[in-house]
Coordinates of C-alpha atoms in Angstrom, one line a residue:
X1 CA 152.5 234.1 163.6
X2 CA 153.8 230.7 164.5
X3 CA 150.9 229.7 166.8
X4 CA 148.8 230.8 164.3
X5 CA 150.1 228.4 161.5
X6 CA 149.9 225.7 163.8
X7 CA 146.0 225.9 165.3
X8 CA 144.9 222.3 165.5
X9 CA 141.9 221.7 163.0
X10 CA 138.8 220.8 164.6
X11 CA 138.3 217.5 165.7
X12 CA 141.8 216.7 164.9
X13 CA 143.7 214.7 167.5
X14 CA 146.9 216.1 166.0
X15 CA 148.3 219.1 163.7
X16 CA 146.8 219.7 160.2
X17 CA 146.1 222.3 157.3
X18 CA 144.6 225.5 157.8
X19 CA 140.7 226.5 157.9
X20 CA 141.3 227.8 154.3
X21 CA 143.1 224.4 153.4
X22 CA 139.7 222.5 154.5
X23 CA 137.8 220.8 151.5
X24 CA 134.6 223.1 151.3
X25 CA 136.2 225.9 152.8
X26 CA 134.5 229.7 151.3
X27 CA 136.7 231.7 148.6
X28 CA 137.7 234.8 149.7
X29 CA 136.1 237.6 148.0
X30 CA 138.8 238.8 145.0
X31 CA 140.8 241.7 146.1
X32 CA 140.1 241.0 149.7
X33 CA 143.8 241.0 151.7
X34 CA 144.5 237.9 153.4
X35 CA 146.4 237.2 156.5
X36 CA 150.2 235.8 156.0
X37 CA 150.4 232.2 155.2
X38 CA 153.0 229.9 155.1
X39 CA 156.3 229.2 152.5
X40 CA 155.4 227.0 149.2
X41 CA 157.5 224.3 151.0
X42 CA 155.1 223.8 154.0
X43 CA 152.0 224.2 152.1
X44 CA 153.6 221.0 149.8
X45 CA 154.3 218.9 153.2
X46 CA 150.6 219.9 154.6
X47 CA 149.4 218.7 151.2
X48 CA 151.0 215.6 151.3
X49 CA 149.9 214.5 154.9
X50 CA 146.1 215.5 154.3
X51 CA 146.4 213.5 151.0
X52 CA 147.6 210.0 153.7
X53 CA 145.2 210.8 156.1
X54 CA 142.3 210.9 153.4
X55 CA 143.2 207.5 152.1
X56 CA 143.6 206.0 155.7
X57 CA 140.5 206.9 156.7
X58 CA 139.0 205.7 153.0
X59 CA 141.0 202.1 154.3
X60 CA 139.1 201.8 157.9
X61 CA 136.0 203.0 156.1
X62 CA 136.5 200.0 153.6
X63 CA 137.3 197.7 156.3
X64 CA 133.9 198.4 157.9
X65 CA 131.8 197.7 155.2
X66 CA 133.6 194.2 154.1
X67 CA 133.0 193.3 157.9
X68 CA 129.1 194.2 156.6
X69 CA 129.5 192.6 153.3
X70 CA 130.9 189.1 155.4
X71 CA 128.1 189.2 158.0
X72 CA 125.6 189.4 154.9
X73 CA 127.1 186.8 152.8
X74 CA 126.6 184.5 155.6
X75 CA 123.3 185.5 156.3
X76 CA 122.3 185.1 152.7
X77 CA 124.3 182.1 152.4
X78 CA 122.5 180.0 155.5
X79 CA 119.2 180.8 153.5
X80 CA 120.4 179.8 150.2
X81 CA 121.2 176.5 151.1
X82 CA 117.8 175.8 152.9
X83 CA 116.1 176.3 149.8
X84 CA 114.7 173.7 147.5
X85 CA 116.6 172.6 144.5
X86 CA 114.0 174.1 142.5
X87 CA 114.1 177.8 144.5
X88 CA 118.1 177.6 144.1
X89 CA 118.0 177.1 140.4
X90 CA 115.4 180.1 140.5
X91 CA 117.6 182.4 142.6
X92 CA 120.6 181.6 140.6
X93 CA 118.9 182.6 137.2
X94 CA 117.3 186.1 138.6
X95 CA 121.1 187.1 140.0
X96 CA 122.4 185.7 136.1
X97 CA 119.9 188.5 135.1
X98 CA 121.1 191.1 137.2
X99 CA 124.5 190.5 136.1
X100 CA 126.2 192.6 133.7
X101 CA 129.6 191.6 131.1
X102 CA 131.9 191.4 134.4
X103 CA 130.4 189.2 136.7
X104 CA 129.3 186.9 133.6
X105 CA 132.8 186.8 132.6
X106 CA 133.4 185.6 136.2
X107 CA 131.3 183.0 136.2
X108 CA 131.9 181.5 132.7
X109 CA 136.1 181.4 134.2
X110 CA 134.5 179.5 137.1
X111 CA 132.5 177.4 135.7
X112 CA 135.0 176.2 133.5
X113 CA 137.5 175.1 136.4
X114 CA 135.1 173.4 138.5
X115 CA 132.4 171.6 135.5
X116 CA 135.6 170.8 133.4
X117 CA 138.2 169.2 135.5
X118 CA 140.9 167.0 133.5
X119 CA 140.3 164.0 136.3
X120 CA 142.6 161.6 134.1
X121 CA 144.9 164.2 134.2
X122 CA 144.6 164.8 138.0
X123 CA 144.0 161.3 139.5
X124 CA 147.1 158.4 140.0
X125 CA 147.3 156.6 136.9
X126 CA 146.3 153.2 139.2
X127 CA 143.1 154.8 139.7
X128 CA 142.7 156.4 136.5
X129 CA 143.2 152.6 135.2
X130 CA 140.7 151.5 138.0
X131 CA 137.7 153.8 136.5
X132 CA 138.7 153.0 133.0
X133 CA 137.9 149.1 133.7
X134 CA 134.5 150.1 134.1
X135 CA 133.4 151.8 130.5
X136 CA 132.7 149.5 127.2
X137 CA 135.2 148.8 124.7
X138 CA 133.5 151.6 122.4
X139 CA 133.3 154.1 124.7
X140 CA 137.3 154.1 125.5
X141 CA 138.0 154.3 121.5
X142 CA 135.8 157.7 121.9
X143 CA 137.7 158.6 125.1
X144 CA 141.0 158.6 122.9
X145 CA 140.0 161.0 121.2
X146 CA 139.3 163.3 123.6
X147 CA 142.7 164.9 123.6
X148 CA 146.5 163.5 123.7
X149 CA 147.0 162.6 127.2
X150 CA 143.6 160.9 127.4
X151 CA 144.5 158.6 124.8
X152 CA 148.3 158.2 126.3
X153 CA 146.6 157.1 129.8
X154 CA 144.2 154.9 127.8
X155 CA 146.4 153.4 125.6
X156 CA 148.9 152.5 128.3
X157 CA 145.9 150.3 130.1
X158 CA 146.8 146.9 129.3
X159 CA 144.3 145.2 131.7
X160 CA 141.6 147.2 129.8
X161 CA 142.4 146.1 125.9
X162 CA 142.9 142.9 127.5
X163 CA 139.6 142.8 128.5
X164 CA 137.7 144.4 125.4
X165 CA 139.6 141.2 123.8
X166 CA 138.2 138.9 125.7
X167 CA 134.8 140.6 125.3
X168 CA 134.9 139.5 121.7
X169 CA 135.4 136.5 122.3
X170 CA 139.1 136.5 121.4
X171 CA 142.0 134.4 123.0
X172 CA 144.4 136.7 125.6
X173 CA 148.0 135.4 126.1
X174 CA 148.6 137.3 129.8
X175 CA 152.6 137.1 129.0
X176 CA 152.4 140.0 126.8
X177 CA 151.9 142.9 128.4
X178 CA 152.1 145.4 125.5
X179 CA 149.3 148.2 126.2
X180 CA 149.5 149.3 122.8
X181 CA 149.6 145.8 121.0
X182 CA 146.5 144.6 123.0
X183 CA 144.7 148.1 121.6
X184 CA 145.7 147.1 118.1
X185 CA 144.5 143.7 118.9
X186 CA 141.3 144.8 119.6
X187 CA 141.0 147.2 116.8
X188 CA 141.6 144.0 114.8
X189 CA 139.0 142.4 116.8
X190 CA 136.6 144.8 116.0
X191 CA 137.0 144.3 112.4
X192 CA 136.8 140.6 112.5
X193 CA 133.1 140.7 114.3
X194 CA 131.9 143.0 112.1
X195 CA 132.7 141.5 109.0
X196 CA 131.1 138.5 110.9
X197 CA 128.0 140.6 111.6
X198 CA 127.8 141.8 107.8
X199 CA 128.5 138.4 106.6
X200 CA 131.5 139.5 105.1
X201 CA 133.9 137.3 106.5
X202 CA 134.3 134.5 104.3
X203 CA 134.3 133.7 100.6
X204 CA 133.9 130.4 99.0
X205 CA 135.5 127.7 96.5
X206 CA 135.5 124.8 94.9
X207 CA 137.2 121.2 94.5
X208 CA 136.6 119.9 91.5
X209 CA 138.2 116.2 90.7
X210 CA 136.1 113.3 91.3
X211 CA 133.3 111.4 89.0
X212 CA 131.1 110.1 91.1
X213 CA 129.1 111.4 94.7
X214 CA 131.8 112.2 97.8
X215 CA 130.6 110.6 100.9
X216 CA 133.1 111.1 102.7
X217 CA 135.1 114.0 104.5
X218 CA 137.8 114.4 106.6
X219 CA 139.9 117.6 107.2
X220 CA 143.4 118.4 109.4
X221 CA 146.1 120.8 109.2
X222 CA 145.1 122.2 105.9
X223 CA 144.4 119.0 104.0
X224 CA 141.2 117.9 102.7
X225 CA 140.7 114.1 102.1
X226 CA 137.5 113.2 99.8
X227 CA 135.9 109.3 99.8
X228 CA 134.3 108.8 96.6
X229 CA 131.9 106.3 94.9
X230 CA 134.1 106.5 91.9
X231 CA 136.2 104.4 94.0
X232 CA 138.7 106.6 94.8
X233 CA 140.0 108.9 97.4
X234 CA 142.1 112.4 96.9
X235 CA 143.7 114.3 99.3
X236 CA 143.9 118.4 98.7
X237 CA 145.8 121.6 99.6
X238 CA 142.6 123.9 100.6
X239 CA 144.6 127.1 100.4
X240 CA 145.9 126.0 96.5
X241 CA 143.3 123.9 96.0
X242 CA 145.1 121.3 94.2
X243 CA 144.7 117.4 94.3
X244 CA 148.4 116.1 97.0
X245 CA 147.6 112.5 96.3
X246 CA 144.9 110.5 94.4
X247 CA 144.4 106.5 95.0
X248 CA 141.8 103.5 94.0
X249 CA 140.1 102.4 96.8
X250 CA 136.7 101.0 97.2
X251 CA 133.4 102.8 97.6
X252 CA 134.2 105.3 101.0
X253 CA 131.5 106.3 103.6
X254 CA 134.1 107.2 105.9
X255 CA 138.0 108.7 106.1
X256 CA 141.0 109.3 108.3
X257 CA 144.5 109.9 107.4
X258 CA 147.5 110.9 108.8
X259 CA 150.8 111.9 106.8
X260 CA 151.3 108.1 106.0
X261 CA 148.3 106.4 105.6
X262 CA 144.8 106.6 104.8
X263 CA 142.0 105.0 106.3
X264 CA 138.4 103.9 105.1
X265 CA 135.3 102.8 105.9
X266 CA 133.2 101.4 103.2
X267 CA 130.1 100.3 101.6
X268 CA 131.3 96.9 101.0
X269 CA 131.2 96.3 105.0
X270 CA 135.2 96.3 105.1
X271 CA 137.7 99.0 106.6
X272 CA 140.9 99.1 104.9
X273 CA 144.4 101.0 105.5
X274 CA 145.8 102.3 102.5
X275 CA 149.4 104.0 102.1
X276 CA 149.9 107.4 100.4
X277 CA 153.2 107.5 98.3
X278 CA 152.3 104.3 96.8
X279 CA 148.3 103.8 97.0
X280 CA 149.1 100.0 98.4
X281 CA 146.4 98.4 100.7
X282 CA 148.1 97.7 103.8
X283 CA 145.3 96.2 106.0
X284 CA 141.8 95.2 104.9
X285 CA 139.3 94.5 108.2
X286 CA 136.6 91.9 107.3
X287 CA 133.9 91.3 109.9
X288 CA 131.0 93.6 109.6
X289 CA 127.6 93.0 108.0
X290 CA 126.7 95.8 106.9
X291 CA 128.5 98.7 105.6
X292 CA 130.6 101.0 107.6
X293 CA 130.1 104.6 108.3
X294 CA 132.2 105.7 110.9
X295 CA 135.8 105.2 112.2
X296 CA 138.6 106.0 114.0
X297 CA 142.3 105.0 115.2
X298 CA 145.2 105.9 117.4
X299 CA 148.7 104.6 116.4
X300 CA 149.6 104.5 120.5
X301 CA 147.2 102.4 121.2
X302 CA 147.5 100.2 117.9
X303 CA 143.8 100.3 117.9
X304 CA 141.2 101.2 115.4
X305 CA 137.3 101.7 115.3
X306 CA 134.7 101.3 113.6
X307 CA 130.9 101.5 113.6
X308 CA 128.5 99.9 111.3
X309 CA 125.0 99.8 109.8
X310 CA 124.8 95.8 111.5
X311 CA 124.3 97.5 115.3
X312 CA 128.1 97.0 115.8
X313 CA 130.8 98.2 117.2
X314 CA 134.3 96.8 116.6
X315 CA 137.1 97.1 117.7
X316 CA 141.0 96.1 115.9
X317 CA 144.4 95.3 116.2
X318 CA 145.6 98.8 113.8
X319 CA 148.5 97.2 112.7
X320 CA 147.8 93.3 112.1
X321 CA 144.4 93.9 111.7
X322 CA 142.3 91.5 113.2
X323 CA 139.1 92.0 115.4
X324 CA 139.8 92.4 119.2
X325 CA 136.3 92.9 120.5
X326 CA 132.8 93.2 119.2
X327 CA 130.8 96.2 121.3
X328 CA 126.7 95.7 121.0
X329 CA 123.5 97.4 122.8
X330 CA 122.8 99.2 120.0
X331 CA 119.9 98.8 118.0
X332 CA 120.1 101.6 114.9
X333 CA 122.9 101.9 112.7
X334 CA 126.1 103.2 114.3
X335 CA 126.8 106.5 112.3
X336 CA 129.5 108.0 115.2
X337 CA 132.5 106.0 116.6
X338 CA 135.1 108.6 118.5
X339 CA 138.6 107.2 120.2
X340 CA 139.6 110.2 122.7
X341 CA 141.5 110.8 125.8
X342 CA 139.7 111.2 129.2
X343 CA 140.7 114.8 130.6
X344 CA 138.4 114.3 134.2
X345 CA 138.6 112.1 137.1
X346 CA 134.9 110.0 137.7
X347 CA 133.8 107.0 139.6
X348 CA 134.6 104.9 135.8
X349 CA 137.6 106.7 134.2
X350 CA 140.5 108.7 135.3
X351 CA 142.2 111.6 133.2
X352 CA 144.6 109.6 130.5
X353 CA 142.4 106.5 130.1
X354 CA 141.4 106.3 126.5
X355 CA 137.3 106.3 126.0
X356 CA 135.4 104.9 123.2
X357 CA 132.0 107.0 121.9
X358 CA 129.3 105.3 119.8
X359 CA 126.3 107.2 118.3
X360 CA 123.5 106.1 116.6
X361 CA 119.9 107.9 115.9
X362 CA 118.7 107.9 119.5
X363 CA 121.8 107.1 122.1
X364 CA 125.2 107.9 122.7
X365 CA 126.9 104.8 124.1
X366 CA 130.4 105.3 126.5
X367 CA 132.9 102.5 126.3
X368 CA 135.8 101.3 128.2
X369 CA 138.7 100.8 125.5
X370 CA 140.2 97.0 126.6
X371 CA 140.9 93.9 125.5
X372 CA 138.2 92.0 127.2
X373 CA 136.0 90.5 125.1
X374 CA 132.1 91.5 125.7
X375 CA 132.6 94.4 128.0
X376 CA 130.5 96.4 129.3
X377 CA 128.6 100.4 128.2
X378 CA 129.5 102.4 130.8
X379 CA 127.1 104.4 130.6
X380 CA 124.2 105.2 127.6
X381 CA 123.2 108.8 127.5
X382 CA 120.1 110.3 125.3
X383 CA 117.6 113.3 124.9
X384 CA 114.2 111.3 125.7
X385 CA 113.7 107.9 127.3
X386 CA 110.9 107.1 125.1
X387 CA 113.1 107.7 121.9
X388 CA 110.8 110.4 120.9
X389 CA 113.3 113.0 119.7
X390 CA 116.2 111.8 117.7
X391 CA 120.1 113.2 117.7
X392 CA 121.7 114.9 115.2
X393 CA 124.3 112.6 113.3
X394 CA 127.4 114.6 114.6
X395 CA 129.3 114.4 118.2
X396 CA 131.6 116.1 119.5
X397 CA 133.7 115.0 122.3
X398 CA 136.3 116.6 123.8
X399 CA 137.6 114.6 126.6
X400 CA 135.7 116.9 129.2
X401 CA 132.7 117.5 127.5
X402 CA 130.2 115.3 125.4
X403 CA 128.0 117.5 122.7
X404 CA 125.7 116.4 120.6
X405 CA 122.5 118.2 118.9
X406 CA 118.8 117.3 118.6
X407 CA 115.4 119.0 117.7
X408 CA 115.2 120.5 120.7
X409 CA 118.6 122.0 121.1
X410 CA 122.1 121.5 121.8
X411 CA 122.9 119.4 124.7
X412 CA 125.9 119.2 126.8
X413 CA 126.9 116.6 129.1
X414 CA 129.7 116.9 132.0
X415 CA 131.7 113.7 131.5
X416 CA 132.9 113.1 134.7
X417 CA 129.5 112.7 136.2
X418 CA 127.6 112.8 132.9
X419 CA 124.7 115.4 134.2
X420 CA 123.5 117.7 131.5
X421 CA 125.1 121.1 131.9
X422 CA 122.8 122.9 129.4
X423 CA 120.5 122.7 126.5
X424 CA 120.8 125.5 124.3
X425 CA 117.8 126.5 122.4
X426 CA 117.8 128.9 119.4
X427 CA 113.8 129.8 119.5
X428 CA 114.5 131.6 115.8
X429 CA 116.0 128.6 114.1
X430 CA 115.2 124.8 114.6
X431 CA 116.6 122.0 114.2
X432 CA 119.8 123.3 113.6
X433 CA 122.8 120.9 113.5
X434 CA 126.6 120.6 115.0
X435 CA 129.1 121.2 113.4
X436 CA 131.7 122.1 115.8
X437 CA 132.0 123.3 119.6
X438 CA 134.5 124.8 121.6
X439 CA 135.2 127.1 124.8
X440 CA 133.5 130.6 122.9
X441 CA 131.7 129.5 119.8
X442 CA 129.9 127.0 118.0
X443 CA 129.7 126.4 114.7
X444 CA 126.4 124.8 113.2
X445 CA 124.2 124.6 109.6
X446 CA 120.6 123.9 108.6
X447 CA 119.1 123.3 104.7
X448 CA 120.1 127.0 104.1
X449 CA 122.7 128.6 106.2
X450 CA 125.9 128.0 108.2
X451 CA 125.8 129.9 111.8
X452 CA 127.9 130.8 114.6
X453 CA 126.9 130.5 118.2
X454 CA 128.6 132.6 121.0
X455 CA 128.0 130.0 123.7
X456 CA 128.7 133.1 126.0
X457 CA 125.3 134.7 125.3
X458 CA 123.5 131.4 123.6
X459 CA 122.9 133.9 121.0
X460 CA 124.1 133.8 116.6
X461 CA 126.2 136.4 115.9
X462 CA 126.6 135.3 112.5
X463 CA 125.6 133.3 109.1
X464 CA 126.7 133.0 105.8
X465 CA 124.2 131.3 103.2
X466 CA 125.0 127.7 101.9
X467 CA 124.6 126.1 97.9
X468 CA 121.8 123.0 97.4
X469 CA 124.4 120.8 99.1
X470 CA 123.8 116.7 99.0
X471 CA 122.2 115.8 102.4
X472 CA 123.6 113.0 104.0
X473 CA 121.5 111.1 106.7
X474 CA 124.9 110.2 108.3
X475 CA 126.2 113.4 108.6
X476 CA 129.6 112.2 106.3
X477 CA 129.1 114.5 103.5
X478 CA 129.8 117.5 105.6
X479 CA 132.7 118.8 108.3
X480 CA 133.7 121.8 110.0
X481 CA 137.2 122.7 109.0
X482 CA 139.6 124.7 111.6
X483 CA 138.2 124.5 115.2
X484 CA 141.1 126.2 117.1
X485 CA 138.9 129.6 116.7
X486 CA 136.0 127.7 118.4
X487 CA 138.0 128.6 121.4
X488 CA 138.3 132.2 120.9
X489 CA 139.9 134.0 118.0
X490 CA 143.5 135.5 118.4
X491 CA 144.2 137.0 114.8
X492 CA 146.2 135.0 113.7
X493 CA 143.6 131.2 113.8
X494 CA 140.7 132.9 111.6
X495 CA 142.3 131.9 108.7
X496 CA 141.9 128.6 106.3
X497 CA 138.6 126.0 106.3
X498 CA 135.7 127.1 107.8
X499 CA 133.4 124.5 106.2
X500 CA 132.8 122.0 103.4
X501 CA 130.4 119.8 102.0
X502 CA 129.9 117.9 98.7
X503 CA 127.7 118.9 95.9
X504 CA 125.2 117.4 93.6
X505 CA 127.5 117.9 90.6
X506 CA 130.5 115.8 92.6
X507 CA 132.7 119.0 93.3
X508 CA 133.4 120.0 97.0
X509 CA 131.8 123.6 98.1
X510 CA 134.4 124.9 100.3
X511 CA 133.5 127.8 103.3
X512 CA 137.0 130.3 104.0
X513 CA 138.0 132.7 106.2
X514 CA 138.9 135.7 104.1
X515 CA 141.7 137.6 104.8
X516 CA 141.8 141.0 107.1
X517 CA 140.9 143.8 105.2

């Protein structure tokens, strides 16, 4: 009986169950008598052990046919990727059809890791910082948005506000290195050009006051003075608008002041100094033949200017007010005289020397500023040699840079070896004329409107219409106001004068920057 319980199965290498424990085995017929078998307890052990050896044989049998499944894969995957891109895309799409809700499910997970990876997120923020240099200002406004840590990473970037600044045109102080002041910057940057774009960024006003047609302008810090043929000059507040100080003078073509003092150019061929608090004539300069349209002083030099419809260009003692020299070579009226530090080293002048510019309709003359009597032009710059094109009644000079405008353009001259750098054409409006120039922008007016030049692009950006203003052959009845902006905006220079000009009706038209909205 014992052997009997143990008989090895067939093809077993070891002990098993029973014939009549084998899966398939035949009934026995009901009420047939069958031999003895074992206890419950060893029927429960065999059961057990055929149970482990089913599922070990399931595991090699599993084993086998991933070793089958590998080898295919890599059969399958050798063709796949000499395939075209067309034939891949093809192949991909018929196994998407054969798919069903799982392996769809499996794909969509994958896709999502490897098509949406946070790379912000996963990069070094020096590289992150690195790629982000590389989009436009707009772009990284719309990357903020994207989700919190974007615009964390983003608005920690100070090199790349910095740089949308500067893209605008605007003035960057490197000291501060506040990420999220220079994105507010910008945002106020943004604004400014807009308004610009719409022509919404000024508004206008008016000084009303004198009797008689203004001739003459002159603007600093805020303060407006006015040359009238009433025979008087005023000096206003442009942000209140009212009249500081109003004196009798004579007939003005020309004006300069400082805090103390007020000086004139006039139709009656004199230049006189006159004092503020007390409207006394300190110093009257006789000597010209014709009247006087232009002029200029420095108190450190003790020197004043002045340039006249005789041809002339003279030059005085400030303060006791006689005639040092008398400059000539020109041969239209002088309607320009500008006194201004050298800022470059040449061959004639070194930075500091003081240098005397004289315009009239066709030249721009350079002058030493001495004593000598009867020196010599340095040098005599112009447009045309056969005087065919005449300049525009306005200079601008800089100590580095000489500007002036003409019918064919804006021309500027290096000073140190006075080449022309550039003429700047603007194809859409001609003969426009200058009004001011600086590093960024310029600022220049025709019949009809007042523009702005990025000097950057050589493009307008910007215009704002202008009144029937009275036209001036000299270019006195109209100035630019502020010119630090000229240089680049920073928030805090577009404020004050933008422009003025005198009207038919004897008021002043005035041109503002309006405040940020």
């Amino acid at each position: 009986m014992a052997a009997e319980r143990t008989r090895p199965l067939r093809g077993s290498g070891g002990p098993s169950a029973p014939s009549w424990c084998e899966p398939g085995a035949r009934s026995r017929a009901p009420g047939r008598s069958l031999r003895p078998g074992p206890e419950r307890g060893e029927v429960k052990g065999i059961l057990m052990f055929s149970q482990e050896c089913s599922i070990f044989s399931k595991f090699f049998h599993n084993l086998m046919e991933r070793k089958d499944f590998e080898t295919w894969l890599d059969n399958i995957s050798v063709t796949f990727l000499s395939l075209t891109d067309l034939q891949k895309n093809e192949t991909l799409d018929h196994l998407i059809s054969l798919s069903g809700a799982v392996q769809l499910r499996h794909l969509s997970n994958n896709l999502e890791t490897l098509l949406k990876r946070d790379f912000l997120k996963l990069l070094p923020l020096e590289l992150s910082f690195y790629l982000l240099k590389w989009l436009d200002p707009q772009t990284l406004l719309t990357c903020c948005l994207v989700s919190k840590q974007w615009n964390k990473v983003i608005s920690a970037c100070t090199e790349v506000w910095q740089a949308a600044c500067k893209s605008l045109g605007w003035q960057i102080d490197d000291s501060v290195q506040d990420a999220l002041h220079w994105k507010k910057v910008y945002l106020k940057a943004i604004l400014r050009m807009k308004q610009l774009e719409d022509h919404e960024a000024f508004e206008t006003s008016s000084l009303i006051g004198h009797s008689a047609r203004v001739y003459a302008l002159y603007y600093k810090d805020g303060l407006l003075c006015t040359g009238s043929d009433d025979l008087s000059a005023k000096l206003w507040d442009v942000s209140t608008g009212q009249c500081v100080y109003g004196i009798q003078t004579h007939t003005c073509a020309a004006v300069k002041f400082d805090e103390q003092k007020l000086v004139t150019g006039s139709f009656d061929n004199t230049v006189a100094c006159w004092e503020w608090s007390s409207g006394a004539r300190t110093q009257h300069f006789r000597g010209h033949t014709g009247a006087v349209f232009s002029v200029d002083y420095n108190d450190e030099l003790d020197i004043l200017v002045s340039g006249s419809a005789d041809f002339t260009v003279k030059v005085w003692a400030l303060s006791a007010g006689t005639c040092l020299n008398t400059l000539t070579g020109h041969t239209e009226w002088v309607t320009k005289v500008v006194l201004q530090k050298c800022k470059v080293r040449s061959l004639l002048h070194s930075p500091g020397d003081y240098i005397l510019l004289s315009a009239d309709k066709y030249e721009i003359k350079i002058w030493p500023i001495g004593r000598e009597i009867n020196c010599k032009c340095l040098k005599t710059l112009s447009v045309s040699e056969d005087r065919s094109i005449c300049l525009q009644p306005r200079l601008h000079f800089d100590g580095k840079y000489i500007v002036c405008s003409s019918a064919l353009g804006l021309y500027q001259w290096d000073f140190a070896s006075y080449d022309i750098l550039r003429v700047i054409k603007t194809p859409e409006i001609a003969n426009l004329a200058l009004l001011g120039f600086g590093d960024i922008f310029a600022l220049l007016f025709d019949n009809r409107y007042l523009y702005i030049l990025d000097l950057r692009t050589e493009s307008l950006i910007s215009r704002w219409p202008l009144p029937e203003y009275r036209k001036s052959k000299r270019g006195s009845s109209f100035l630019a106001g502020e010119a630090s902006w000229l240089n680049g905006l920073d928030g805090h220079n577009d404020t004050g004068l933008v422009f003025a000009t005198s009207m038919p009706d004897h008021s002043i038209h005035l041109v503002l920057w309006k405040e940020h909205g």
